[in-house]
Amino acid sequence: MTETALGTTAICQVALVVKDVEKTAAAYAEVLGLPMPEIRVTGPEDETGIRYMGAPTEGRARLAFFDTGSVRLELIEPVSGPSVWLRHLKSHGEGVHHIAFRVPDMDRALAHASDKGLPAIQTGAFPGGCYAYLDSEPKLKVMLELLASKDA
Amino acid sequence: MTETALGTTAICQVALVVKDVEKTAAAYAEVLGLPMPEIRVTGPEDETGIRYMGAPTEGRARLAFFDTGSVRLELIEPVSGPSVWLRHLKSHGEGVHHIAFRVPDMDRALAHASDKGLPAIQTGAFPGGCYAYLDSEPKLKVMLELLASKDA
């Protein structure tokens, strides 16, 4: 790790935005020979502290995860907005939404990203950790997500 | 591995189609703190046996790879066509083009995929192995690539 890097170079997650998480999860389960995953729902703003473009949002999503080696495959069905998920579905349609890196120090990683011209566009928490989506599409052609554990 | 599965569930590669591989590779190198990778060019059809939609093609691309944990990040700049790469750039613009799985038995994996409604749309070889892109976007919302080593 250099002083100016994110603290990791390992992709830990690939995530897609989809219209129907059950339907797409069932298709992956069939092709990969994996069990159908549980569908989870992101918590409300008063639990997650979600911020989109700097303001609290009602944006929520339904999620499914597959363990596909050392990276997890995440399927995201936006159910309300505004959010980066719903924006992506409207502007790009279904498809890959982000790739994620698990960072050891979120504040430091965010400072590095901002210094490289990649400010956070949506942030929030989930049980066990927090995340930040970076406005990285113009430079990197895909959105990056930073993930950190609460205890890290 | 079940009789009907691909033979792996581990994602080994995430690949993006880009317009300028040097420019985007430089941006990733800066953000991730990694060295600038060598740019490679796919071989001509008489070397790679590339087939697109069932026919030989002049489609070629310039490639850059980053080792990002157990998955490789691939950047693909189409330089001629037709190919799945150029088609993606025209229809979707820059962004994630495919996720890849390294299969132990290409023929068996292709038979499984075809049985699940995912026929190969482009195939070819590269030094050390061969690949097949599956027509998986309608069902899985992203293109899958199967990779196999020549000796496997």
GROMACS .gro file of N, CA, C and O in nm, chain B residues 10-134:
model
  500
  162ALA      N    1  -1.632  -1.963  -0.984
  162ALA     CA    2  -1.542  -1.852  -0.945
  162ALA      C    3  -1.519  -1.757  -1.061
  162ALA      O    4  -1.465  -1.796  -1.165
  163ILE      N    5  -1.557  -1.632  -1.041
  163ILE     CA    6  -1.527  -1.528  -1.141
  163ILE      C    7  -1.376  -1.506  -1.143
  163ILE      O    8  -1.313  -1.490  -1.038
  164CYS      N    9  -1.316  -1.506  -1.261
  164CYS     CA   10  -1.170  -1.489  -1.270
  164CYS      C   11  -1.131  -1.360  -1.340
  164CYS      O   12  -1.015  -1.322  -1.340
  165GLN      N   13  -1.228  -1.291  -1.398
  165GLN     CA   14  -1.196  -1.172  -1.477
  165GLN      C   15  -1.318  -1.082  -1.489
  165GLN      O   16  -1.430  -1.130  -1.502
  166VAL      N   17  -1.291  -0.953  -1.483
  166VAL     CA   18  -1.392  -0.852  -1.514
  166VAL      C   19  -1.333  -0.765  -1.624
  166VAL      O   20  -1.219  -0.719  -1.611
  167ALA      N   21  -1.407  -0.746  -1.732
  167ALA     CA   22  -1.350  -0.676  -1.848
  167ALA      C   23  -1.439  -0.561  -1.893
  167ALA      O   24  -1.561  -0.572  -1.895
  168LEU      N   25  -1.374  -0.453  -1.929
  168LEU     CA   26  -1.443  -0.334  -1.980
  168LEU      C   27  -1.403  -0.309  -2.124
  168LEU      O   28  -1.287  -0.330  -2.161
  169VAL      N   29  -1.497  -0.261  -2.202
  169VAL     CA   30  -1.466  -0.208  -2.334
  169VAL      C   31  -1.446  -0.057  -2.320
  169VAL      O   32  -1.526   0.011  -2.255
  170VAL      N   33  -1.338  -0.009  -2.377
  170VAL     CA   34  -1.305   0.134  -2.368
  170VAL      C   35  -1.264   0.185  -2.506
  170VAL      O   36  -1.231   0.107  -2.596
  171LYS      N   37  -1.266   0.318  -2.519
  171LYS     CA   38  -1.228   0.377  -2.648
  171LYS      C   39  -1.078   0.397  -2.660
  171LYS      O   40  -1.024   0.399  -2.771
  172ASP      N   41  -1.011   0.417  -2.545
  172ASP     CA   42  -0.868   0.448  -2.546
  172ASP      C   43  -0.803   0.371  -2.434
  172ASP      O   44  -0.810   0.411  -2.317
  173VAL      N   45  -0.743   0.258  -2.467
  173VAL     CA   46  -0.693   0.169  -2.362
  173VAL      C   47  -0.578   0.232  -2.283
  173VAL      O   48  -0.569   0.212  -2.161
  174GLU      N   49  -0.491   0.308  -2.350
  174GLU     CA   50  -0.382   0.372  -2.275
  174GLU      C   51  -0.437   0.471  -2.172
  174GLU      O   52  -0.393   0.474  -2.056
  175LYS      N   53  -0.532   0.553  -2.214
  175LYS     CA   54  -0.585   0.657  -2.126
  175LYS      C   55  -0.656   0.596  -2.005
  175LYS      O   56  -0.635   0.638  -1.890
  176THR      N   57  -0.740   0.495  -2.030
  176THR     CA   58  -0.813   0.435  -1.918
  176THR      C   59  -0.720   0.354  -1.830
  176THR      O   60  -0.733   0.354  -1.707
  177ALA      N   61  -0.622   0.285  -1.890
  177ALA     CA   62  -0.526   0.210  -1.810
  177ALA      C   63  -0.446   0.305  -1.721
  177ALA      O   64  -0.419   0.275  -1.604
  178ALA      N   65  -0.410   0.420  -1.774
  178ALA     CA   66  -0.335   0.517  -1.693
  178ALA      C   67  -0.418   0.565  -1.575
  178ALA      O   68  -0.367   0.584  -1.464
  179ALA      N   69  -0.549   0.583  -1.597
  179ALA     CA   70  -0.637   0.626  -1.489
  179ALA      C   71  -0.646   0.519  -1.380
  179ALA      O   72  -0.640   0.549  -1.260
  180TYR      N   73  -0.661   0.392  -1.419
  180TYR     CA   74  -0.664   0.284  -1.319
  180TYR      C   75  -0.531   0.274  -1.245
  180TYR      O   76  -0.527   0.253  -1.124
  181ALA      N   77  -0.422   0.284  -1.320
  181ALA     CA   78  -0.290   0.275  -1.256
  181ALA      C   79  -0.275   0.382  -1.149
  181ALA      O   80  -0.225   0.356  -1.039
  182GLU      N   81  -0.323   0.502  -1.180
  182GLU     CA   82  -0.311   0.612  -1.084
  182GLU      C   83  -0.400   0.589  -0.961
  182GLU      O   84  -0.357   0.606  -0.848
  183VAL      N   85  -0.524   0.550  -0.983
  183VAL     CA   86  -0.618   0.533  -0.871
  183VAL      C   87  -0.577   0.415  -0.784
  183VAL      O   88  -0.583   0.422  -0.661
  184LEU      N   89  -0.535   0.305  -0.847
  184LEU     CA   90  -0.504   0.184  -0.770
  184LEU      C   91  -0.359   0.179  -0.722
  184LEU      O   92  -0.324   0.094  -0.640
  185GLY      N   93  -0.276   0.270  -0.772
  185GLY     CA   94  -0.136   0.266  -0.732
  185GLY      C   95  -0.063   0.147  -0.790
  185GLY      O   96   0.024   0.089  -0.726
  186LEU      N   97  -0.101   0.110  -0.914
  186LEU     CA   98  -0.038  -0.004  -0.981
  186LEU      C   99   0.043   0.046  -1.100
  186LEU      O  100   0.015   0.152  -1.155
  187PRO      N  101   0.144  -0.033  -1.143
  187PRO     CA  102   0.222   0.008  -1.260
  187PRO      C  103   0.138   0.003  -1.387
  187PRO      O  104   0.043  -0.075  -1.396
  188MET      N  105   0.172   0.087  -1.481
  188MET     CA  106   0.106   0.087  -1.611
  188MET      C  107   0.132  -0.046  -1.681
  188MET      O  108   0.247  -0.086  -1.698
  189PRO      N  109   0.027  -0.117  -1.721
  189PRO     CA  110   0.049  -0.247  -1.783
  189PRO      C  111   0.091  -0.234  -1.930
  189PRO      O  112   0.067  -0.132  -1.994
  190GLU      N  113   0.150  -0.340  -1.978
  190GLU     CA  114   0.183  -0.350  -2.120
  190GLU      C  115   0.053  -0.358  -2.200
  190GLU      O  116  -0.043  -0.420  -2.156
  191ILE      N  117   0.050  -0.296  -2.317
  191ILE     CA  118  -0.067  -0.307  -2.404
  191ILE      C  119  -0.040  -0.419  -2.505
  191ILE      O  120   0.062  -0.418  -2.573
  192ARG      N  121  -0.131  -0.514  -2.512
  192ARG     CA  122  -0.117  -0.625  -2.607
  192ARG      C  123  -0.222  -0.611  -2.717
  192ARG      O  124  -0.324  -0.547  -2.698
  193VAL      N  125  -0.196  -0.675  -2.829
  193VAL     CA  126  -0.294  -0.674  -2.939
  193VAL      C  127  -0.333  -0.818  -2.968
  193VAL      O  128  -0.246  -0.907  -2.972
  194THR      N  129  -0.462  -0.842  -2.985
  194THR     CA  130  -0.505  -0.978  -3.018
  194THR      C  131  -0.451  -1.015  -3.155
  194THR      O  132  -0.435  -0.929  -3.243
  195GLY      N  133  -0.424  -1.143  -3.174
  195GLY     CA  134  -0.366  -1.189  -3.299
  195GLY      C  135  -0.465  -1.186  -3.414
  195GLY      O  136  -0.586  -1.169  -3.394
  196PRO      N  137  -0.414  -1.202  -3.537
  196PRO     CA  138  -0.501  -1.208  -3.654
  196PRO      C  139  -0.579  -1.339  -3.658
  196PRO      O  140  -0.546  -1.435  -3.589
  197GLU      N  141  -0.681  -1.342  -3.742
  197GLU     CA  142  -0.772  -1.456  -3.747
  197GLU      C  143  -0.701  -1.587  -3.777
  197GLU      O  144  -0.738  -1.691  -3.723
  198ASP      N  145  -0.597  -1.582  -3.860
  198ASP     CA  146  -0.530  -1.709  -3.893
  198ASP      C  147  -0.451  -1.765  -3.775
  198ASP      O  148  -0.412  -1.881  -3.776
  199GLU      N  149  -0.427  -1.681  -3.675
  199GLU     CA  150  -0.362  -1.729  -3.552
  199GLU      C  151  -0.464  -1.768  -3.446
  199GLU      O  152  -0.447  -1.865  -3.373
  200THR      N  153  -0.569  -1.689  -3.433
  200THR     CA  154  -0.661  -1.707  -3.321
  200THR      C  155  -0.781  -1.792  -3.356
  200THR      O  156  -0.851  -1.840  -3.266
  201GLY      N  157  -0.808  -1.809  -3.487
  201GLY     CA  158  -0.928  -1.882  -3.527
  201GLY      C  159  -1.055  -1.815  -3.481
  201GLY      O  160  -1.159  -1.879  -3.462
  202ILE      N  161  -1.051  -1.684  -3.464
  202ILE     CA  162  -1.167  -1.611  -3.412
  202ILE      C  163  -1.290  -1.629  -3.501
  202ILE      O  164  -1.279  -1.622  -3.625
  203ARG      N  165  -1.403  -1.653  -3.437
  203ARG     CA  166  -1.531  -1.666  -3.506
  203ARG      C  167  -1.632  -1.577  -3.435
  203ARG      O  168  -1.646  -1.587  -3.313
  204TYR      N  169  -1.701  -1.494  -3.513
  204TYR     CA  170  -1.805  -1.408  -3.458
  204TYR      C  171  -1.934  -1.441  -3.531
  204TYR      O  172  -1.936  -1.439  -3.654
  205MET      N  173  -2.037  -1.474  -3.457
  205MET     CA  174  -2.164  -1.514  -3.517
  205MET      C  175  -2.144  -1.627  -3.618
  205MET      O  176  -2.210  -1.630  -3.722
  206GLY      N  177  -2.049  -1.715  -3.588
  206GLY     CA  178  -2.030  -1.834  -3.670
  206GLY      C  179  -1.937  -1.820  -3.788
  206GLY      O  180  -1.910  -1.917  -3.857
  207ALA      N  181  -1.887  -1.699  -3.811
  207ALA     CA  182  -1.800  -1.678  -3.928
  207ALA      C  183  -1.667  -1.616  -3.885
  207ALA      O  184  -1.660  -1.544  -3.785
  208PRO      N  185  -1.561  -1.641  -3.962
  208PRO     CA  186  -1.433  -1.575  -3.933
  208PRO      C  187  -1.450  -1.424  -3.938
  208PRO      O  188  -1.535  -1.373  -4.012
  209THR      N  189  -1.370  -1.352  -3.859
  209THR     CA  190  -1.382  -1.206  -3.858
  209THR      C  191  -1.244  -1.143  -3.847
  209THR      O  192  -1.149  -1.205  -3.796
  210GLU      N  193  -1.237  -1.021  -3.898
  210GLU     CA  194  -1.115  -0.942  -3.885
  210GLU      C  195  -1.110  -0.869  -3.751
  210GLU      O  196  -1.020  -0.787  -3.728
  211GLY      N  197  -1.208  -0.896  -3.664
  211GLY     CA  198  -1.217  -0.822  -3.538
  211GLY      C  199  -1.094  -0.842  -3.449
  211GLY      O  200  -1.055  -0.955  -3.421
  212ARG      N  201  -1.035  -0.732  -3.409
  212ARG     CA  202  -0.919  -0.737  -3.319
  212ARG      C  203  -0.932  -0.628  -3.213
  212ARG      O  204  -1.016  -0.538  -3.225
  213ALA      N  205  -0.850  -0.640  -3.111
  213ALA     CA  206  -0.859  -0.544  -3.001
  213ALA      C  207  -0.723  -0.526  -2.935
  213ALA      O  208  -0.636  -0.614  -2.943
  214ARG      N  209  -0.707  -0.412  -2.871
  214ARG     CA  210  -0.588  -0.383  -2.789
  214ARG      C  211  -0.629  -0.404  -2.644
  214ARG      O  212  -0.735  -0.358  -2.600
  215LEU      N  213  -0.544  -0.471  -2.567
  215LEU     CA  214  -0.579  -0.517  -2.433
  215LEU      C  215  -0.479  -0.469  -2.329
  215LEU      O  216  -0.359  -0.461  -2.356
  216ALA      N  217  -0.531  -0.443  -2.208
  216ALA     CA  218  -0.445  -0.417  -2.092
  216ALA      C  219  -0.502  -0.495  -1.975
  216ALA      O  220  -0.625  -0.504  -1.959
  217PHE      N  221  -0.416  -0.552  -1.893
  217PHE     CA  222  -0.460  -0.631  -1.778
  217PHE      C  223  -0.399  -0.578  -1.649
  217PHE      O  224  -0.280  -0.544  -1.644
  218PHE      N  225  -0.484  -0.574  -1.545
  218PHE     CA  226  -0.437  -0.545  -1.409
  218PHE      C  227  -0.469  -0.665  -1.321
  218PHE      O  228  -0.579  -0.721  -1.328
  219ASP      N  229  -0.374  -0.703  -1.236
  219ASP     CA  230  -0.403  -0.807  -1.138
  219ASP      C  231  -0.467  -0.739  -1.017
  219ASP      O  232  -0.402  -0.665  -0.945
  220THR      N  233  -0.595  -0.765  -1.002
  220THR     CA  234  -0.671  -0.701  -0.893
  220THR      C  235  -0.725  -0.811  -0.802
  220THR      O  236  -0.843  -0.844  -0.805
  221GLY      N  237  -0.634  -0.869  -0.722
  221GLY     CA  238  -0.672  -0.981  -0.638
  221GLY      C  239  -0.677  -1.107  -0.721
  221GLY      O  240  -0.596  -1.127  -0.812
  222SER      N  241  -0.775  -1.191  -0.692
  222SER     CA  242  -0.783  -1.319  -0.764
  222SER      C  243  -0.852  -1.302  -0.899
  222SER      O  244  -0.858  -1.396  -0.977
  223VAL      N  245  -0.905  -1.185  -0.924
  223VAL     CA  246  -0.961  -1.159  -1.057
  223VAL      C  247  -0.873  -1.060  -1.130
  223VAL      O  248  -0.805  -0.978  -1.069
  224ARG      N  249  -0.871  -1.071  -1.262
  224ARG     CA  250  -0.797  -0.975  -1.343
  224ARG      C  251  -0.895  -0.874  -1.400
  224ARG      O  252  -1.006  -0.909  -1.439
  225LEU      N  253  -0.851  -0.751  -1.401
  225LEU     CA  254  -0.928  -0.646  -1.465
  225LEU      C  255  -0.871  -0.629  -1.605
  225LEU      O  256  -0.751  -0.608  -1.622
  226GLU      N  257  -0.959  -0.642  -1.705
  226GLU     CA  258  -0.915  -0.635  -1.845
  226GLU      C  259  -0.978  -0.512  -1.910
  226GLU      O  260  -1.097  -0.487  -1.895
  227LEU      N  261  -0.896  -0.437  -1.981
  227LEU     CA  262  -0.945  -0.325  -2.061
  227LEU      C  263  -0.930  -0.362  -2.208
  227LEU      O  264  -0.824  -0.410  -2.249
  228ILE      N  265  -1.035  -0.341  -2.286
  228ILE     CA  266  -1.039  -0.384  -2.425
  228ILE      C  267  -1.074  -0.265  -2.514
  228ILE      O  268  -1.181  -0.206  -2.500
  229GLU      N  269  -0.985  -0.233  -2.606
  229GLU     CA  270  -1.013  -0.128  -2.704
  229GLU      C  271  -1.029  -0.194  -2.840
  229GLU      O  272  -0.931  -0.242  -2.898
  230PRO      N  273  -1.150  -0.200  -2.892
  230PRO     CA  274  -1.169  -0.261  -3.024
  230PRO      C  275  -1.096  -0.177  -3.130
  230PRO      O  276  -1.104  -0.054  -3.127
  231VAL      N  277  -1.025  -0.244  -3.220
  231VAL     CA  278  -0.957  -0.170  -3.327
  231VAL      C  279  -1.011  -0.206  -3.465
  231VAL      O  280  -0.983  -0.137  -3.562
  232SER      N  281  -1.085  -0.315  -3.473
  232SER     CA  282  -1.150  -0.352  -3.598
  232SER      C  283  -1.264  -0.447  -3.565
  232SER      O  284  -1.275  -0.496  -3.452
  233GLY      N  285  -1.349  -0.474  -3.664
  233GLY     CA  286  -1.463  -0.558  -3.637
  233GLY      C  287  -1.496  -0.645  -3.757
  233GLY      O  288  -1.422  -0.643  -3.854
  234PRO      N  289  -1.608  -0.717  -3.748
  234PRO     CA  290  -1.701  -0.719  -3.636
  234PRO      C  291  -1.651  -0.804  -3.520
  234PRO      O  292  -1.572  -0.895  -3.539
  235SER      N  293  -1.700  -0.772  -3.401
  235SER     CA  294  -1.667  -0.849  -3.281
  235SER      C  295  -1.767  -0.812  -3.173
  235SER      O  296  -1.837  -0.710  -3.183
  236VAL      N  297  -1.773  -0.894  -3.069
  236VAL     CA  298  -1.859  -0.859  -2.956
  236VAL      C  299  -1.810  -0.732  -2.889
  236VAL      O  300  -1.890  -0.657  -2.832
  237TRP      N  301  -1.679  -0.705  -2.898
  237TRP     CA  302  -1.625  -0.586  -2.833
  237TRP      C  303  -1.675  -0.459  -2.903
  237TRP      O  304  -1.721  -0.365  -2.838
  238LEU      N  305  -1.663  -0.459  -3.037
  238LEU     CA  306  -1.706  -0.340  -3.113
  238LEU      C  307  -1.858  -0.324  -3.103
  238LEU      O  308  -1.909  -0.211  -3.091
  239ARG      N  309  -1.930  -0.434  -3.107
  239ARG     CA  310  -2.076  -0.427  -3.095
  239ARG      C  311  -2.116  -0.364  -2.961
  239ARG      O  312  -2.207  -0.280  -2.955
  240HIS      N  313  -2.047  -0.405  -2.855
  240HIS     CA  314  -2.079  -0.351  -2.722
  240HIS      C  315  -2.050  -0.201  -2.717
  240HIS      O  316  -2.130  -0.123  -2.663
  241LEU      N  317  -1.937  -0.161  -2.773
  241LEU     CA  318  -1.900  -0.019  -2.770
  241LEU      C  319  -2.005   0.064  -2.844
  241LEU      O  320  -2.043   0.172  -2.799
  242LYS      N  321  -2.054   0.010  -2.956
  242LYS     CA  322  -2.154   0.085  -3.033
  242LYS      C  323  -2.289   0.086  -2.965
  242LYS      O  324  -2.363   0.185  -2.970
  243SER      N  325  -2.328  -0.025  -2.903
  243SER     CA  326  -2.463  -0.034  -2.847
  243SER      C  327  -2.472   0.017  -2.703
  243SER      O  328  -2.573   0.074  -2.664
  244HIS      N  329  -2.367  -0.003  -2.625
  244HIS     CA  330  -2.372   0.034  -2.483
  244HIS      C  331  -2.277   0.147  -2.446
  244HIS      O  332  -2.286   0.201  -2.336
  245GLY      N  333  -2.181   0.177  -2.533
  245GLY     CA  334  -2.076   0.271  -2.494
  245GLY      C  335  -1.972   0.203  -2.407
  245GLY      O  336  -1.972   0.081  -2.393
  246GLU      N  337  -1.884   0.282  -2.350
  246GLU     CA  338  -1.778   0.227  -2.266
  246GLU      C  339  -1.838   0.170  -2.137
  246GLU      O  340  -1.935   0.223  -2.084
  247GLY      N  341  -1.777   0.065  -2.086
  247GLY     CA  342  -1.823   0.007  -1.961
  247GLY      C  343  -1.793  -0.141  -1.954
  247GLY      O  344  -1.721  -0.195  -2.040
  248VAL      N  345  -1.849  -0.207  -1.853
  248VAL     CA  346  -1.818  -0.349  -1.833
  248VAL      C  347  -1.876  -0.430  -1.948
  248VAL      O  348  -1.993  -0.419  -1.982
  249HIS      N  349  -1.791  -0.512  -2.007
  249HIS     CA  350  -1.828  -0.592  -2.124
  249HIS      C  351  -1.862  -0.735  -2.086
  249HIS      O  352  -1.956  -0.794  -2.136
  250HIS      N  353  -1.784  -0.794  -1.995
  250HIS     CA  354  -1.812  -0.932  -1.956
  250HIS      C  355  -1.749  -0.965  -1.822
  250HIS      O  356  -1.661  -0.893  -1.774
  251ILE      N  357  -1.797  -1.073  -1.762
  251ILE     CA  358  -1.728  -1.136  -1.650
  251ILE      C  359  -1.692  -1.277  -1.696
  251ILE      O  360  -1.766  -1.338  -1.775
  252ALA      N  361  -1.578  -1.327  -1.650
  252ALA     CA  362  -1.527  -1.453  -1.703
  252ALA      C  363  -1.514  -1.560  -1.595
  252ALA      O  364  -1.491  -1.530  -1.478
  253PHE      N  365  -1.532  -1.683  -1.640
  253PHE     CA  366  -1.514  -1.801  -1.557
  253PHE      C  367  -1.413  -1.893  -1.625
  253PHE      O  368  -1.424  -1.917  -1.746
  254ARG      N  369  -1.317  -1.944  -1.549
  254ARG     CA  370  -1.218  -2.035  -1.605
  254ARG      C  371  -1.270  -2.177  -1.591
  254ARG      O  372  -1.285  -2.227  -1.479
  255VAL      N  373  -1.302  -2.240  -1.701
  255VAL     CA  374  -1.366  -2.371  -1.696
  255VAL      C  375  -1.264  -2.482  -1.722
  255VAL      O  376  -1.171  -2.465  -1.801
  256PRO      N  377  -1.283  -2.596  -1.656
  256PRO     CA  378  -1.187  -2.707  -1.673
  256PRO      C  379  -1.207  -2.782  -1.805
  256PRO      O  380  -1.115  -2.849  -1.851
  257ASP      N  381  -1.325  -2.771  -1.863
  257ASP     CA  382  -1.356  -2.848  -1.984
  257ASP      C  383  -1.445  -2.762  -2.072
  257ASP      O  384  -1.566  -2.750  -2.050
  258MET      N  385  -1.386  -2.699  -2.175
  258MET     CA  386  -1.461  -2.603  -2.257
  258MET      C  387  -1.579  -2.670  -2.327
  258MET      O  388  -1.689  -2.614  -2.330
  259ASP      N  389  -1.557  -2.786  -2.385
  259ASP     CA  390  -1.667  -2.850  -2.459
  259ASP      C  391  -1.785  -2.878  -2.367
  259ASP      O  392  -1.901  -2.854  -2.403
  260ARG      N  393  -1.755  -2.927  -2.249
  260ARG     CA  394  -1.862  -2.958  -2.154
  260ARG      C  395  -1.932  -2.831  -2.104
  260ARG      O  396  -2.054  -2.826  -2.093
  261ALA      N  397  -1.852  -2.728  -2.078
  261ALA     CA  398  -1.910  -2.602  -2.032
  261ALA      C  399  -1.998  -2.540  -2.141
  261ALA      O  400  -2.107  -2.488  -2.113
  262LEU      N  401  -1.952  -2.547  -2.265
  262LEU     CA  402  -2.031  -2.492  -2.376
  262LEU      C  403  -2.161  -2.570  -2.395
  262LEU      O  404  -2.266  -2.511  -2.423
  263ALA      N  405  -2.153  -2.700  -2.375
  263ALA     CA  406  -2.275  -2.782  -2.388
  263ALA      C  407  -2.374  -2.745  -2.278
  263ALA      O  408  -2.494  -2.732  -2.302
  264HIS      N  409  -2.323  -2.727  -2.157
  264HIS     CA  410  -2.409  -2.687  -2.045
  264HIS      C  411  -2.472  -2.551  -2.071
  264HIS      O  412  -2.594  -2.531  -2.053
  265ALA      N  413  -2.388  -2.457  -2.114
  265ALA     CA  414  -2.439  -2.322  -2.138
  265ALA      C  415  -2.546  -2.324  -2.247
  265ALA      O  416  -2.652  -2.261  -2.234
  266SER      N  417  -2.519  -2.396  -2.354
  266SER     CA  418  -2.615  -2.403  -2.463
  266SER      C  419  -2.746  -2.465  -2.416
  266SER      O  420  -2.856  -2.420  -2.451
  267ASP      N  421  -2.734  -2.565  -2.330
  267ASP     CA  422  -2.852  -2.631  -2.274
  267ASP      C  423  -2.935  -2.535  -2.189
  267ASP      O  424  -3.057  -2.549  -2.177
  268LYS      N  425  -2.868  -2.435  -2.130
  268LYS     CA  426  -2.936  -2.335  -2.047
  268LYS      C  427  -2.979  -2.213  -2.128
  268LYS      O  428  -3.017  -2.110  -2.073
  269GLY      N  429  -2.967  -2.221  -2.260
  269GLY     CA  430  -3.012  -2.111  -2.345
  269GLY      C  431  -2.908  -2.004  -2.366
  269GLY      O  432  -2.941  -1.890  -2.400
  270LEU      N  433  -2.781  -2.040  -2.348
  270LEU     CA  434  -2.672  -1.942  -2.362
  270LEU      C  435  -2.571  -1.991  -2.466
  270LEU      O  436  -2.464  -2.040  -2.432
  271PRO      N  437  -2.602  -1.976  -2.595
  271PRO     CA  438  -2.509  -2.021  -2.698
  271PRO      C  439  -2.387  -1.929  -2.708
  271PRO      O  440  -2.393  -1.812  -2.669
  272ALA      N  441  -2.278  -1.983  -2.761
  272ALA     CA  442  -2.158  -1.902  -2.783
  272ALA      C  443  -2.182  -1.806  -2.899
  272ALA      O  444  -2.244  -1.843  -2.999
  273ILE      N  445  -2.133  -1.684  -2.884
  273ILE     CA  446  -2.153  -1.583  -2.988
  273ILE      C  447  -2.020  -1.545  -3.053
  273ILE      O  448  -2.015  -1.500  -3.166
  274GLN      N  449  -1.910  -1.565  -2.981
  274GLN     CA  450  -1.776  -1.541  -3.038
  274GLN      C  451  -1.680  -1.637  -2.969
  274GLN      O  452  -1.687  -1.656  -2.848
  275THR      N  453  -1.592  -1.696  -3.048
  275THR     CA  454  -1.493  -1.789  -2.992
  275THR      C  455  -1.358  -1.762  -3.055
  275THR      O  456  -1.348  -1.701  -3.163
  276GLY      N  457  -1.254  -1.807  -2.988
  276GLY     CA  458  -1.120  -1.790  -3.042
  276GLY      C  459  -1.017  -1.845  -2.948
  276GLY      O  460  -1.048  -1.895  -2.839
  277ALA      N  461  -0.892  -1.836  -2.991
  277ALA     CA  462  -0.781  -1.884  -2.909
  277ALA      C  463  -0.682  -1.770  -2.885
  277ALA      O  464  -0.684  -1.668  -2.954
  278PHE      N  465  -0.602  -1.787  -2.783
  278PHE     CA  466  -0.493  -1.694  -2.753
  278PHE      C  467  -0.378  -1.780  -2.704
  278PHE      O  468  -0.398  -1.900  -2.675
  279PRO      N  469  -0.256  -1.725  -2.696
  279PRO     CA  470  -0.144  -1.808  -2.651
  279PRO      C  471  -0.176  -1.873  -2.516
  279PRO      O  472  -0.195  -1.804  -2.417
  280GLY      N  473  -0.186  -2.003  -2.513
  280GLY     CA  474  -0.209  -2.074  -2.387
  280GLY      C  475  -0.352  -2.117  -2.362
  280GLY      O  476  -0.379  -2.188  -2.266
  281GLY      N  477  -0.447  -2.072  -2.447
  281GLY     CA  478  -0.584  -2.110  -2.416
  281GLY      C  479  -0.685  -2.070  -2.522
  281GLY      O  480  -0.648  -2.028  -2.632
  282CYS      N  481  -0.811  -2.086  -2.487
  282CYS     CA  482  -0.918  -2.046  -2.577
  282CYS      C  483  -1.032  -1.987  -2.495
  282CYS      O  484  -1.036  -1.999  -2.374
  283TYR      N  485  -1.122  -1.919  -2.567
  283TYR     CA  486  -1.231  -1.850  -2.499
  283TYR      C  487  -1.360  -1.865  -2.578
  283TYR      O  488  -1.358  -1.894  -2.698
  284ALA      N  489  -1.471  -1.843  -2.507
  284ALA     CA  490  -1.601  -1.837  -2.573
  284ALA      C  491  -1.685  -1.732  -2.500
  284ALA      O  492  -1.696  -1.735  -2.377
  285TYR      N  493  -1.739  -1.641  -2.577
  285TYR     CA  494  -1.835  -1.545  -2.522
  285TYR      C  495  -1.976  -1.600  -2.542
  285TYR      O  496  -2.009  -1.646  -2.651
  286LEU      N  497  -2.055  -1.593  -2.436
  286LEU     CA  498  -2.190  -1.646  -2.441
  286LEU      C  499  -2.292  -1.534  -2.462
  286LEU      O  500  -2.275  -1.423  -2.411
   0.00000   0.00000   0.00000
